[in-house]
Structure formats: C-alpha cells, structure tokens
Coordinates of C-alpha atoms in Angstrom, one line a residue:
X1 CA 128.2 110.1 181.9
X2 CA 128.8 109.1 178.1
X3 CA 132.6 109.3 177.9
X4 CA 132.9 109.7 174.1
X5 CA 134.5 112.3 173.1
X6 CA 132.1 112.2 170.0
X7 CA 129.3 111.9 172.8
X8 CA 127.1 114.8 170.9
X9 CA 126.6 112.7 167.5
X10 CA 123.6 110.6 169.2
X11 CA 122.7 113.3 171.8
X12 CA 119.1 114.9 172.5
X13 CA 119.3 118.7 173.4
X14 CA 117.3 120.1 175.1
X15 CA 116.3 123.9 175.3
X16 CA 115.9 125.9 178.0
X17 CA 114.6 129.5 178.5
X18 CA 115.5 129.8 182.4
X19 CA 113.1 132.3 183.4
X20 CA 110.5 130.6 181.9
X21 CA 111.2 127.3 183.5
X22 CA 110.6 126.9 187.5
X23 CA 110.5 129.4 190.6
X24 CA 112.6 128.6 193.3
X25 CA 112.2 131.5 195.5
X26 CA 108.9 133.2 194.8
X27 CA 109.5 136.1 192.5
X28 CA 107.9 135.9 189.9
X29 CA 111.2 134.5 187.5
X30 CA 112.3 131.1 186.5
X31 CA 115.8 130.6 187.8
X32 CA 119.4 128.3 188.0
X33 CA 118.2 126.8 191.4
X34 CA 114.2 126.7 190.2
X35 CA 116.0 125.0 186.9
X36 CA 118.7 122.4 189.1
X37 CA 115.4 121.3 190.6
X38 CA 113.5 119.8 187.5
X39 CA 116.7 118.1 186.4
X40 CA 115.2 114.5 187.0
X41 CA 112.7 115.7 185.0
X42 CA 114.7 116.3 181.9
X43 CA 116.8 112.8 183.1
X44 CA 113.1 111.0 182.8
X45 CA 113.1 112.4 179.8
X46 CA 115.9 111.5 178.4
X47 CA 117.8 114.4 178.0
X48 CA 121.5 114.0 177.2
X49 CA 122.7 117.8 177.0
X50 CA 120.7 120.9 178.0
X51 CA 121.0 124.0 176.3
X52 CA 120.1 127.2 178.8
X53 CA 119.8 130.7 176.9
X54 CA 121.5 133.6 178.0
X55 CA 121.7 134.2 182.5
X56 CA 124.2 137.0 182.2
X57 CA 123.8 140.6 183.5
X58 CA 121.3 142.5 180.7
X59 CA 119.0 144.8 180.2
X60 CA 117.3 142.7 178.5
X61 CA 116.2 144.1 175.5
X62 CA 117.0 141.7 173.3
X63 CA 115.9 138.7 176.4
X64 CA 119.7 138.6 177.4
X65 CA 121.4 138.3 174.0
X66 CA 122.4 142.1 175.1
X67 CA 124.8 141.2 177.6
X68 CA 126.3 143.8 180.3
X69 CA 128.7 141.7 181.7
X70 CA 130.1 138.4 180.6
X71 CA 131.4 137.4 183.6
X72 CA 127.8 137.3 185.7
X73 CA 124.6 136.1 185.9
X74 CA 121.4 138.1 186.1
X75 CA 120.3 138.8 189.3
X76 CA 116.7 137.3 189.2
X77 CA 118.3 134.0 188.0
X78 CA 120.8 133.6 190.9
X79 CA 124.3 133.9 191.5
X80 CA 127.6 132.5 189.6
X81 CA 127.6 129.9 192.8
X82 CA 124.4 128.5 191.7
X83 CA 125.2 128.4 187.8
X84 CA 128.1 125.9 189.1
X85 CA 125.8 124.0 191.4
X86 CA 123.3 123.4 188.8
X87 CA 126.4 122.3 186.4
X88 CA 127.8 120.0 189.0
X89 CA 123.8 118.4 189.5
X90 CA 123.6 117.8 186.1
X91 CA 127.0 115.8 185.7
X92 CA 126.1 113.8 188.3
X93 CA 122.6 113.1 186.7
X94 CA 124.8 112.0 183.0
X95 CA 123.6 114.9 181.3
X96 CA 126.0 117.7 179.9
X97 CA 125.1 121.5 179.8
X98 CA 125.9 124.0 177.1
X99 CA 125.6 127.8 177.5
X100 CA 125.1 131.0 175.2
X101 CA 128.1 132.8 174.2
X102 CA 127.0 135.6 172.4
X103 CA 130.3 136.7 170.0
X104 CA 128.9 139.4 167.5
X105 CA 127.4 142.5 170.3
X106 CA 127.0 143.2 173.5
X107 CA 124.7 145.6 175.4
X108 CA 125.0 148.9 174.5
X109 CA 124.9 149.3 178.6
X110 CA 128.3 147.4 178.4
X111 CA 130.7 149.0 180.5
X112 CA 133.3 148.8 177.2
X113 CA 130.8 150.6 175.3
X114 CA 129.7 153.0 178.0
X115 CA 133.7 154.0 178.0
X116 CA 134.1 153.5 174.4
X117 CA 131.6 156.2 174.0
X118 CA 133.0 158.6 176.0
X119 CA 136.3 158.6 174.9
X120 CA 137.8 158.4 171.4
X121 CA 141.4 157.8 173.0
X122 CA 139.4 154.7 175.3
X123 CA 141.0 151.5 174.6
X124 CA 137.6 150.6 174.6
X125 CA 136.8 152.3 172.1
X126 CA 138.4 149.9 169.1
X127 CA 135.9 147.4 170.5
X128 CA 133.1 148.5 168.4
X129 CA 132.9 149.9 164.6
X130 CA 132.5 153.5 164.3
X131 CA 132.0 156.0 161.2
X132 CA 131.4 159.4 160.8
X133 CA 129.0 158.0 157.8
X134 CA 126.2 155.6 157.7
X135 CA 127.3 155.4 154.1
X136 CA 129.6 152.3 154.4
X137 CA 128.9 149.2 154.2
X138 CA 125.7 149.4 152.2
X139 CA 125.1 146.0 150.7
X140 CA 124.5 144.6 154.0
X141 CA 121.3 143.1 154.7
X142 CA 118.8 144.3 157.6
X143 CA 118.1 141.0 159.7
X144 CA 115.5 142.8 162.0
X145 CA 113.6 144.8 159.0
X146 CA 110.4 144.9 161.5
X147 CA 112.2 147.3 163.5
X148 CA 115.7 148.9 162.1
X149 CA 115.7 151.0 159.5
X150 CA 119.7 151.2 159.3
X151 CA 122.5 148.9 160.9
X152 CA 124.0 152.4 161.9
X153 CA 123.0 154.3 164.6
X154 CA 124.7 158.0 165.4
X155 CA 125.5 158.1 169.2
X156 CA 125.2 161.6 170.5
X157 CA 127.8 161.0 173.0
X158 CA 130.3 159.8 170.5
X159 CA 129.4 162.2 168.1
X160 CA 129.4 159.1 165.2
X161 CA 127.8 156.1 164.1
X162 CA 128.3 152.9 165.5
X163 CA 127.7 149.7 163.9
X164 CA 124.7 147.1 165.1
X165 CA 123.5 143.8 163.2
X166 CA 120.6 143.4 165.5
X167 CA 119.0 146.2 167.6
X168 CA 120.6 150.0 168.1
X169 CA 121.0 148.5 171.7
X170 CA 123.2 145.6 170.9
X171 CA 127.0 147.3 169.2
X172 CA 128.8 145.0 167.2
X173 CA 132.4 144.0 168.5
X174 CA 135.5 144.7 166.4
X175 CA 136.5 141.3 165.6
X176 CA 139.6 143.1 163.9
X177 CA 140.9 144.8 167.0
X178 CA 143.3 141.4 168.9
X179 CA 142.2 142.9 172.0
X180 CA 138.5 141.2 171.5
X181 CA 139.7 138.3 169.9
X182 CA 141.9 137.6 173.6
X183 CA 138.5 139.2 175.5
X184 CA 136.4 136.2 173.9
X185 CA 138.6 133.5 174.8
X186 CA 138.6 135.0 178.7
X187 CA 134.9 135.1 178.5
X188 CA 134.9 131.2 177.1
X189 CA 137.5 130.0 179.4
X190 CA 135.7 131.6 182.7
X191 CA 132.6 129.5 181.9
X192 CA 134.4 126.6 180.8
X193 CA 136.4 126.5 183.9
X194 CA 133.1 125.5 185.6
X195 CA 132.8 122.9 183.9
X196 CA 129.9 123.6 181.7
X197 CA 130.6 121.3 178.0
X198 CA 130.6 123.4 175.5
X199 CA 129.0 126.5 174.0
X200 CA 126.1 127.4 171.3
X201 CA 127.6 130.4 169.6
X202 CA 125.6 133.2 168.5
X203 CA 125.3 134.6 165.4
X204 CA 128.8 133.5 164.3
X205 CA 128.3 134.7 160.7
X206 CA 128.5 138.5 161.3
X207 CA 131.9 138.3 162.8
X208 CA 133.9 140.8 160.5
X209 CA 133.1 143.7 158.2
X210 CA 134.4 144.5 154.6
X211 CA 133.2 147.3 152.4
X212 CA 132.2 145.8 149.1
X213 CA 130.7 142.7 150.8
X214 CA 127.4 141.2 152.1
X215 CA 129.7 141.0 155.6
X216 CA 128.5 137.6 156.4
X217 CA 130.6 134.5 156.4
X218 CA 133.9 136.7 155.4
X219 CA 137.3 134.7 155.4
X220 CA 138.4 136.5 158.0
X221 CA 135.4 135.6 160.7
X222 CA 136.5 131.9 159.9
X223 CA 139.7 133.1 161.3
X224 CA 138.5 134.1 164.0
X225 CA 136.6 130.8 164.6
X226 CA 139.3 128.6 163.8
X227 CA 141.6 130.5 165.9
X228 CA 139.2 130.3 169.2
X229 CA 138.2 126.4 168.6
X230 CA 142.3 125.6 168.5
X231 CA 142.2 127.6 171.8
X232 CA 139.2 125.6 173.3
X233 CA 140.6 122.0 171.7
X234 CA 144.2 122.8 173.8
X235 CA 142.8 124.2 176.7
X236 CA 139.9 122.4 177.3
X237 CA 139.7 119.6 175.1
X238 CA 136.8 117.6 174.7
X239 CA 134.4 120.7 174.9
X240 CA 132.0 121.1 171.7
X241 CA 131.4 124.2 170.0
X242 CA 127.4 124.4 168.4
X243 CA 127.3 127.2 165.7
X244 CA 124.0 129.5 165.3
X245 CA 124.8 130.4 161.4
X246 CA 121.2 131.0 159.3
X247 CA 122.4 129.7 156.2
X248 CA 121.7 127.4 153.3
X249 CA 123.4 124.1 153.6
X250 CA 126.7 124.6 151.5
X251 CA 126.8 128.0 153.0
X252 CA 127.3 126.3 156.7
X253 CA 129.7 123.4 155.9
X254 CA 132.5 126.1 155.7
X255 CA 131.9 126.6 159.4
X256 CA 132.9 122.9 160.4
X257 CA 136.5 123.8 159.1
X258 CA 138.4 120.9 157.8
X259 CA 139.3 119.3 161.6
X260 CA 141.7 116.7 159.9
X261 CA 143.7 119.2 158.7
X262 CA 146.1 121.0 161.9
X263 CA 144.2 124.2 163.6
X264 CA 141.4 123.5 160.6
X265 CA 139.0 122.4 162.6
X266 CA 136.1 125.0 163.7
X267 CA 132.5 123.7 164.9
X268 CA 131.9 120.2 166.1
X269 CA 128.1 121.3 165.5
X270 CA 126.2 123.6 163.1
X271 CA 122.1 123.7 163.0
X272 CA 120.5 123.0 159.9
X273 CA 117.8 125.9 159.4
X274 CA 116.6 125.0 155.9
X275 CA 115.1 121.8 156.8
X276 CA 112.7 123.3 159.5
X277 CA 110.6 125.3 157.5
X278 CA 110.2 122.3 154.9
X279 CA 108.9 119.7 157.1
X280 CA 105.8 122.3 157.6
X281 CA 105.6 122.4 154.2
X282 CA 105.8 119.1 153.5
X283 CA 102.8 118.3 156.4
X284 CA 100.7 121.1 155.0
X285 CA 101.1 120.2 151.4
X286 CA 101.5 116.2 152.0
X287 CA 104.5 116.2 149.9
X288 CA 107.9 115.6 151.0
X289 CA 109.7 117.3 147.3
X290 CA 110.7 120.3 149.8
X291 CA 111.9 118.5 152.5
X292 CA 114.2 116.0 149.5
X293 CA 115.8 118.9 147.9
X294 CA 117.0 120.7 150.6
X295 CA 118.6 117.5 151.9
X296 CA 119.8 116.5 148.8
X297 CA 121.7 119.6 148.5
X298 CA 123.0 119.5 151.6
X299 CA 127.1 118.8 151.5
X300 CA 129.1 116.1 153.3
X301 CA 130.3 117.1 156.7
X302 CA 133.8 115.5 158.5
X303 CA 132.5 112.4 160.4
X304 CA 133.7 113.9 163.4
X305 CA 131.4 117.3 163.4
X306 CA 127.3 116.7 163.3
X307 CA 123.8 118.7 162.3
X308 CA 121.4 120.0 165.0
X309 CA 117.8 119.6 163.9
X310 CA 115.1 121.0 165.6
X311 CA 111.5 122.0 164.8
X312 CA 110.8 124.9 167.1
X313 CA 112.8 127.5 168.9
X314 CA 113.1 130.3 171.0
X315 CA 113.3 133.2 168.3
X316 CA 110.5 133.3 165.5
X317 CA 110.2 130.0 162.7
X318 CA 112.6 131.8 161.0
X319 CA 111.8 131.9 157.0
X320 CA 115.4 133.6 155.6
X321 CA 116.4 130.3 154.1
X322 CA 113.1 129.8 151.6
X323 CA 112.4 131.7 148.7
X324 CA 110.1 134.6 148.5
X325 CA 107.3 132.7 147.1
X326 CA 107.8 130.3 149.5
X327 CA 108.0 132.9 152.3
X328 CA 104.7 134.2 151.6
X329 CA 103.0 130.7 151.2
X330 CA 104.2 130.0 154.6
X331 CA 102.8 133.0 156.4
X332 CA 99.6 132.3 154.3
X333 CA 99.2 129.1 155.7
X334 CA 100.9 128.9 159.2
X335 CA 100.4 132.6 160.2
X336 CA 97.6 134.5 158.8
X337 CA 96.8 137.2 161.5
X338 CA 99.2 139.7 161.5
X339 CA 100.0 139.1 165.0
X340 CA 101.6 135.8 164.2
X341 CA 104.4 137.3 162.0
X342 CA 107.5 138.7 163.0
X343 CA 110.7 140.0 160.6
X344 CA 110.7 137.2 158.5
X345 CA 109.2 134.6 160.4
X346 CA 106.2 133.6 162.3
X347 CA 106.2 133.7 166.0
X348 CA 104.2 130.7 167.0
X349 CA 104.8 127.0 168.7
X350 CA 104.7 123.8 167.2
X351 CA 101.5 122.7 169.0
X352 CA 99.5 125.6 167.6
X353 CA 101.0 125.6 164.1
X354 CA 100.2 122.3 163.6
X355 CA 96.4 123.0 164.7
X356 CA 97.5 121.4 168.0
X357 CA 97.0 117.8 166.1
X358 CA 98.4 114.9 167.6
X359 CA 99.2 113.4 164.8
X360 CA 100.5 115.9 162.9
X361 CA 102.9 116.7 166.3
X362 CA 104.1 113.0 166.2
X363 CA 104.8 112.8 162.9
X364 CA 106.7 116.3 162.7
X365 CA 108.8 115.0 166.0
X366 CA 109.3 111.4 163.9
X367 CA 111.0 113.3 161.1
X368 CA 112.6 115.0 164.0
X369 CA 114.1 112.0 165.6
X370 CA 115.3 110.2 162.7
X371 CA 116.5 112.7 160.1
X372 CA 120.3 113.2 159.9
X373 CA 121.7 115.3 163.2
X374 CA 121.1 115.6 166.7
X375 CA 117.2 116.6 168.1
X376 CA 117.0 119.8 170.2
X377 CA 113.4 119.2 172.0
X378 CA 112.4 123.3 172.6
X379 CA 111.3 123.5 176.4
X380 CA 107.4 122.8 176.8
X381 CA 107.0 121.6 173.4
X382 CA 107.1 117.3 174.7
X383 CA 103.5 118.5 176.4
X384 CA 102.3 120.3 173.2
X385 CA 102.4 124.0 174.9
X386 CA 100.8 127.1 173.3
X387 CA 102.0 130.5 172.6
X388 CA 100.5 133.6 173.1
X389 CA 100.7 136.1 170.3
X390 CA 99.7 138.7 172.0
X391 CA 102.7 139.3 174.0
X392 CA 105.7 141.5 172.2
X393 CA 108.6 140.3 170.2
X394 CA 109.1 136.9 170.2
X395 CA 108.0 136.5 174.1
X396 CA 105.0 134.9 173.1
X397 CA 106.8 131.6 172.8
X398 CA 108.5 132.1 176.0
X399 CA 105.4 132.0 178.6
X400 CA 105.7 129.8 181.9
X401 CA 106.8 125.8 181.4
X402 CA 103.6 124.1 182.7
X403 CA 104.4 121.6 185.7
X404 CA 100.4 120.7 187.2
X405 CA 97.1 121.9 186.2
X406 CA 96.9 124.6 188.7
X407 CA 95.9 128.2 187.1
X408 CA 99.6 129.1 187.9
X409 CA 100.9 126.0 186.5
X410 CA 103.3 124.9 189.2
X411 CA 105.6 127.5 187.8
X412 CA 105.6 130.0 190.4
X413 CA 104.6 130.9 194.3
X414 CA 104.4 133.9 193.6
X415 CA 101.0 136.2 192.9
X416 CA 100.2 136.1 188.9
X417 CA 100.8 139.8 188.6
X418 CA 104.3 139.1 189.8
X419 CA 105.1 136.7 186.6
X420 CA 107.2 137.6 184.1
X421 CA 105.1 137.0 181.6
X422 CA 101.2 135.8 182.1
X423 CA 100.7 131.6 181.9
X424 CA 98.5 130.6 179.3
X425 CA 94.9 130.9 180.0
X426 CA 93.0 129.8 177.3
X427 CA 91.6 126.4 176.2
X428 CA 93.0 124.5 174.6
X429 CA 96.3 125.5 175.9
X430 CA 96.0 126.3 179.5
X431 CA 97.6 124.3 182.3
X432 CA 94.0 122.3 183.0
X433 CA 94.6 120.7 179.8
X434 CA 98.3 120.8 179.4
X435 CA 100.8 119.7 182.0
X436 CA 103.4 118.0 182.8
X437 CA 101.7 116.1 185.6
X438 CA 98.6 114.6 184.0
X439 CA 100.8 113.8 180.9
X440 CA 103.1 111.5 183.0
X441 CA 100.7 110.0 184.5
X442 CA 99.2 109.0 181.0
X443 CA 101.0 106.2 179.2
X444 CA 99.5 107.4 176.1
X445 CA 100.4 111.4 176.7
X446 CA 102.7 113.2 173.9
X447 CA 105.2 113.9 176.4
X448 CA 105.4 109.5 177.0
X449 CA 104.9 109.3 173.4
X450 CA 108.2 111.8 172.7
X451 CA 109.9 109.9 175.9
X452 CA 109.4 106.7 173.8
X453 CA 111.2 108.7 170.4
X454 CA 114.1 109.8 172.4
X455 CA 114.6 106.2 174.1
X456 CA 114.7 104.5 170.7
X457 CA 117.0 107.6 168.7
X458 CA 119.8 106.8 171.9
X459 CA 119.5 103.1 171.4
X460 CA 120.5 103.2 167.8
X461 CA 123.5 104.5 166.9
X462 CA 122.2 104.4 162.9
X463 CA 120.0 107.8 163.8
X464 CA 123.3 109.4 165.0
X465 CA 126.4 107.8 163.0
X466 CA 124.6 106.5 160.2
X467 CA 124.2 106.8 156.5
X468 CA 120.9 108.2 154.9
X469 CA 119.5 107.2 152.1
X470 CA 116.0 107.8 150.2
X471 CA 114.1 105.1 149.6
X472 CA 112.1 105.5 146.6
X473 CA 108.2 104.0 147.2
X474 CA 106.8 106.4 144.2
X475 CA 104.9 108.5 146.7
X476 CA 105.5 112.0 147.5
X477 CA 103.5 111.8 150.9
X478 CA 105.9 109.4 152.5
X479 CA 109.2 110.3 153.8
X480 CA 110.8 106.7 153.4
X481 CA 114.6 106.6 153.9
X482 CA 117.2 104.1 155.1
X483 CA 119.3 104.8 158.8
X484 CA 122.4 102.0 158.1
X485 CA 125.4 102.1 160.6
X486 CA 127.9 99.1 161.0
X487 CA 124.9 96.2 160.8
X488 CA 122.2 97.6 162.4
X489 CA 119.2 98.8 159.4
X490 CA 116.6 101.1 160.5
X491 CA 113.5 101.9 157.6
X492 CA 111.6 104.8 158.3
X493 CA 108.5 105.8 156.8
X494 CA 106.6 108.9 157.7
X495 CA 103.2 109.9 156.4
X496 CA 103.1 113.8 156.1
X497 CA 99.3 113.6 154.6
X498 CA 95.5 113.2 155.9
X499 CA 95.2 110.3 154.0
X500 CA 95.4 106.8 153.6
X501 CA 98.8 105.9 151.9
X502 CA 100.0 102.9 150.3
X503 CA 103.8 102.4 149.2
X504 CA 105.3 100.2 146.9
X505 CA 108.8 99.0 148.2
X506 CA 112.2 98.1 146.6
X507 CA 112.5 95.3 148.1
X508 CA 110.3 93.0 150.7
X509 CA 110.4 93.3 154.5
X510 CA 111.5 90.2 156.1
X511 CA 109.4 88.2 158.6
X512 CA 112.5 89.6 161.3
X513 CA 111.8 92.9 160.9
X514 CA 110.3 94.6 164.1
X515 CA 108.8 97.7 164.9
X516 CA 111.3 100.1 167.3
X517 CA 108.9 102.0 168.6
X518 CA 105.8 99.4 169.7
X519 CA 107.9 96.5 169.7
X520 CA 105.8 94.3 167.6
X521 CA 106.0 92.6 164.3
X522 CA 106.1 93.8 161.0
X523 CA 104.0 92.5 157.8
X524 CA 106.7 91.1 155.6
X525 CA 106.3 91.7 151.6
X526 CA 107.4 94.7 150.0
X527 CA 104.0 97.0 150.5
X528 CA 102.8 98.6 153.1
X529 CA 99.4 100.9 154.1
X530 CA 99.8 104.1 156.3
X531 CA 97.4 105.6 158.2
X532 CA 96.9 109.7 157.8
X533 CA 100.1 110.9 159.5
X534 CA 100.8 107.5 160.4
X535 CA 104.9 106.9 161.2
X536 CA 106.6 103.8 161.2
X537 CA 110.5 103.0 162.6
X538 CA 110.9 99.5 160.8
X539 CA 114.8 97.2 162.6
X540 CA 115.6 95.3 159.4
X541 CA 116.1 91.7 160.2

C-alpha cells in the first residue's frame, strides 16, 4: 500500500452504498461480507480508497445518517467482526477505506436522546438544544424545505422544542456542552482503532448555534474541528479527515485550517460542490464560462490538504451553490418531471442525465479525471447505471449494483420481493443491457473506458500535485487547461459540445507529444479539430 502520508492527493474514491452493493447471505441486503467479496473488483478497477456510507445501528430514516448507536453496525449488514475483516481485506488488496462519521445529529431513537427526553436533570440531556420557543434562531435556513416546515420540533415528552437541521427524527448535538465534544473523539477513535484511514465527516458546517447568525460555518464549529483533527493527528497520525461542507469555494477554504501553523490544521480534504452542477451546464449549453468562473474564484488551499471532485452522489445533484436563475434552468433542462426534483436538487444519475450518451458520460468523467482534486467514482456509475424516480427520497439512486445480466443482477439470492429496493427493470437500464460482466468482457465498455481514466490520473502525478492553468484557444466549447508538476506537462482539451470544434493554440504541439490515454501520436502545430464531445489528454514532449 502507497506509504505517503500525502497518499490521498492522487487517490480515486470510490463510493459505496453497502446495502446496495452485493448479498452474501441471501436476505435481500447488500452487506460488509457481500461488500469484502467484490474487493478485486474495485482493485481491477483501480480504486485507491473506498468510501462506505453509514453501517451503524438506525432506523433508518434518513438511510443511516440517523444513527442509534455509534459503536455498531446494523444488523442486516453484519457484525463489527466483519467491518474489521473487510478493513483488514482491503489493506491487504493496497486500497484504504474511509467511513461516515456523522457529527451534527443522531437518531432521535438514540439512547442519549431517549434519556435526554425523559429527564431535564439527564446528563443526557445537554446533548441536544432545547427551547421552550421555536422563536430563536430565526435567520437559519431550512436545508430540507421539501419536507420541514421548522428546524424545531416540540417533543411531547420533554414538554419543549428541540433543535434539528435535517429531519424532526435526526436532533442536533450540543457542540457547546465538552461532554460531546470528548463523546465524538470516542466514537472516532473506536473506528480508527480498526484500522479504517480516515473519515468523511458529515455536515460539518452546522456544528454550533448563535442567535443572530445564519449558524453555519460559526468560529466556534472551527473550534471544534480544529480541536478533534489535533486529536486524530496525535493519536492516530496519518489518518485523513474529508469534510462534507455545501459551500461556495472561499466559504470551504476556512475548513482546511492553516495546518502550518500549530493545532491550525483542520481537513486534509474538503469536496468542491460548485463545480458539479457547472460541468452539466457547461455539456448542456456547450460552454465552459460556468465551469471557468467558479474555478477561478476558487482560493488557494495549503499544499498539504486537496479537493474532492465528483459528478454524482448518493443524496440529490444538489443545486444550493448556483443562483436562482440558474437553479431553475437546471431543473428545466436535467429534471423536468416533477418526480425528478427533490429540495433543491434533482434526484437522478449521471447515465440518465446525460441522456445515457456515451459521449457525453466520457467527456463529463474526462473533466472528472483531470480537473484539480481527487475523483470519487459513485458506485454503478463506471457501467452507466440508471435510477429509478419512482422510488422515495433520494433511494432512487440507490437501487441494486448490477454484477451479470440476470433479472436479479447478480446482486442477490434471495426472491425479488425480498430486495430492499426493486433492480432496475426497464430498457435501457436494466441488467440485460448494463452489467458489470458483459462490460468487462468488452474492451471498448465504459466501465474499460473509465478503467483506462483512472490508470492514467494514478500515473501522473501533474492531475494530483499539479498546477492548473487555462489555456486560452478563443473557444468557449473547449475546456483546454495545463496539468504541470516538476517536468511532466499534461494538455487537456475537452469538448463539452455536439459539434465539430476547432482551437487555435498558444503555442504548437511538438512532434513528442503523445496521447495518454490511446497511446498514439499527436499532430504537431498549434491547431487542432475535435470531434462532438471529443476529449483529448495531450504528454508534452
């Protein structure tokens, strides 16, 4: 396994939804043992770190982001036992495996709450935010305006209001009581003590609450943040820290800290949300201007932390970070059924929103690969899965991972009725045209296509480490930037139109230059002709 301790600068994430991913014994549920067996797959791949969503104890309302008990997993995935074995098989594979830690809430099934509720003289009950209003706090956003009217709800039980971000079923922790500050850093270290690397943290921003405030990114939740990475750096050092914050560019930076500075340092990681939403754009308008000025605005980070990039996920293509305008444009274009559109995104997968085109896909995962940051590759999306809109919430991204062409997919042995959520069954989408078996088998599949993109992003450290830089061709449908680390060059042009493009270079390509991705030659002068969608990932001689 990669022993730099900057390993994650280069690395490919992958996604994982476990339940959705493979069956080991028959019930109907994906699970750790189902998941420890398909990790050659993600090896062949060429997955460097794999990302699993919540496998604690839930009720899941919220799919396991409302979490009973830290210290568990849920019973349909398995036991702790097999969590660590399917840690242990991944090492030994070279891959690394981060895990959920969900900071903000918990269930409101929580044993702490349950007491907290009960009790006003509970220790427990300074773990949560209480009022005998739902007057306070008033200039605080609604995040899931599709279904809360109030981040207050009155508990009958406690006879007040208790405080909630997300659903009424997920209480927000009292980041201002020390006694959840320690509880966090017991939770971390238990699951860091099995070796897993590090930890994507959940919805970091919503940490702390002032009156008078928006009660996002507060001084005071950077506290907290810098406080528990100085725990994780002395305690278990080398462990990264990936930070879920929704934000514009300059908004996130804060939440890398300043790690040259003593106990600065917060995230080694932070995803970049603005850009996702733009590279649609661009590929639906053919114009990259979108896609150039959210970049441009986008701040320096310390050379030790990185980006996460990623096109699609497992929560709705979130559209907080464009403009209303914008936001409506997008739903327009990418989601116009009702159906498609949740809070204020669009619940759909990258195959279908990009009218399950293979050249649109290839492009999209081009910018993907060689923009600034670190891919995450969202399960089933290298064999160009569907969705299924029908299904509630955002489970309609979430359906069985695909492994043969079989009406069941591979996924399960169990009867159909007994899955936790139906495989799709429609053309074009349904396992007898999209698999993970026939695509292998095809040199020419999207899934060896995407195995080709990741190869080639590990190879070259100038797609990790290196500079960016625009390159300015005078046309708006190519995204054509410079990748420069230490010598190494890499030109990158990207045609996000149906058309025929030609570009007009600052200089002239060399007779040396090769292409990375076929491995052939590359017409020297200082022009070149794209195809529609056509993508091009040029070694300067």
């Amino acid at each position: 396994m990669n022993q730099d301790p900057l390993w994650y600068k280069d690395a490919v994430f992958y996604e994982v939804y476990v339940r959705a991913f493979h069956d080991s014994d028959g019930d109907g549920h994906g699970d750790l043992k189902g998941l420890t067996q398909k990790l050659d797959y993600l090896k062949n791949l060429g997955v460097d770190c794999i990302w699993m969503l919540p496998i604690y104890p839930s009720p899941l309302v919220d799919d396991g982001y409302d979490i009973a008990d830290y210290y568990g997993v849920h019973p349909t995935y398995g036991q702790v036992e097999d969590f660590k074995a399917l840690v242990d098989a991944a090492h030994a594979r070279g891959m690394r495996v981060i895990a959920d830690l969900v900071l903000n809430h918990t269930s409101d099934q929580h044993p702490w709450f349950q007491a907290a509720r009960q009790d006003r003289n509970s220790p427990y009950r300074d773990y949560y935010v209480w009022s005998d209003t739902d007057q306070k706090y008033l200039e605080t956003r609604i995040i899931f305006v599709d279904s809360q009217p109030s981040n207050w709800s009155w508990d009958e039980v406690a006879g007040q209001y208790f405080w909630h971000r997300f659903y009424a079923e997920q209480p927000d922790l009292n980041f201002d009581n020390p006694a959840v500050r320690e509880e966090m850093k017991k939770v971390a270290s238990f699951w860091l003590d099995m070796g897993i690397d590090g930890f994507r943290a959940d919805a970091v921003p919503y940490l702390i609450e002032r009156e008078g405030t928006g009660n996002e990114n507060l001084p005071e939740t950077h506290d907290y943040l810098r406080e528990l990475r100085s725990f994780i750096d002395e305690h278990y050092p080398g462990r990264i820290l990936l930070c879920e914050a929704n934000m514009w560019p300059e908004d996130v930076r804060p939440y890398f800290g300043e790690p040259d500075q003593p106990g600065g340092a917060e995230f080694q990681m932070g995803f970049h949300f603005p850009i996702m939403p733009r590279i649609y754009m661009a590929l639906r308008k053919g114009d990259i201007s979108d896609m150039v000025e959210i970049l441009n605005r986008t701040p320096p980070i310390p050379g030790s932390c990185q980006w996460c990039t990623f096109l699609r996920n497992h929560d709705e293509l979130t559209l907080e970070m464009v403009t209303e305008d914008e936001r409506q444009w997008m739903w327009q274009e990418y989601a116009p059924e009702a159906r498609m559109r949740l809070n204020l995104g669009i619940r759909r997968r990258l195959a279908p929103l990009l009218d399950n085109d293979r050249r649109k896909i290839e492009v999209a995962n081009s910018i993907l690969f060689t923009l600034i940051g670190s891919p995450i590759i969202y399960y089933g999306d290298e064999i160009g899965m569907g969705d299924n809109i029908w299904l509630e919430d955002r489970n309609g991204v979430r359906t069985p991972m695909q492994w043969d062409a079989n009406p069941c997919a591979g996924f399960s042995q169990a009867d159909p009725d007994r899955f936790y959520a139906p495989v799709i069954d429609r053309a074009p989408y349904d396992p007898a045209h999209v698999n993970v078996a026939s695509q292998q088998a095809d040199p020419g599949s999207l899934f060896n296509t995407l195995r080709k993109m990741v190869a080639a992003h590990k190879a070259h450290r100038a797609f990790g480490w290196g500079a960016f830089e625009w390159v300015q061709t005078g046309n708006q449908a190519v995204a054509a930037y410079l990748r420069s680390h230490a010598q190494e060059k890499i030109l990158v042009f990207n045609n996000v139109a149906d058309a025929l493009q030609t570009i007009q270079l600052p200089f002239a390509l060399s007779g040396s230059a090769r292409d990375l991705l076929t491995d052939g030659p590359v017409p020297s002068g200082n022009s070149m002709t794209l195809q529609p969608y056509e993508y091009r990932w040029i070694l300067l001689g």
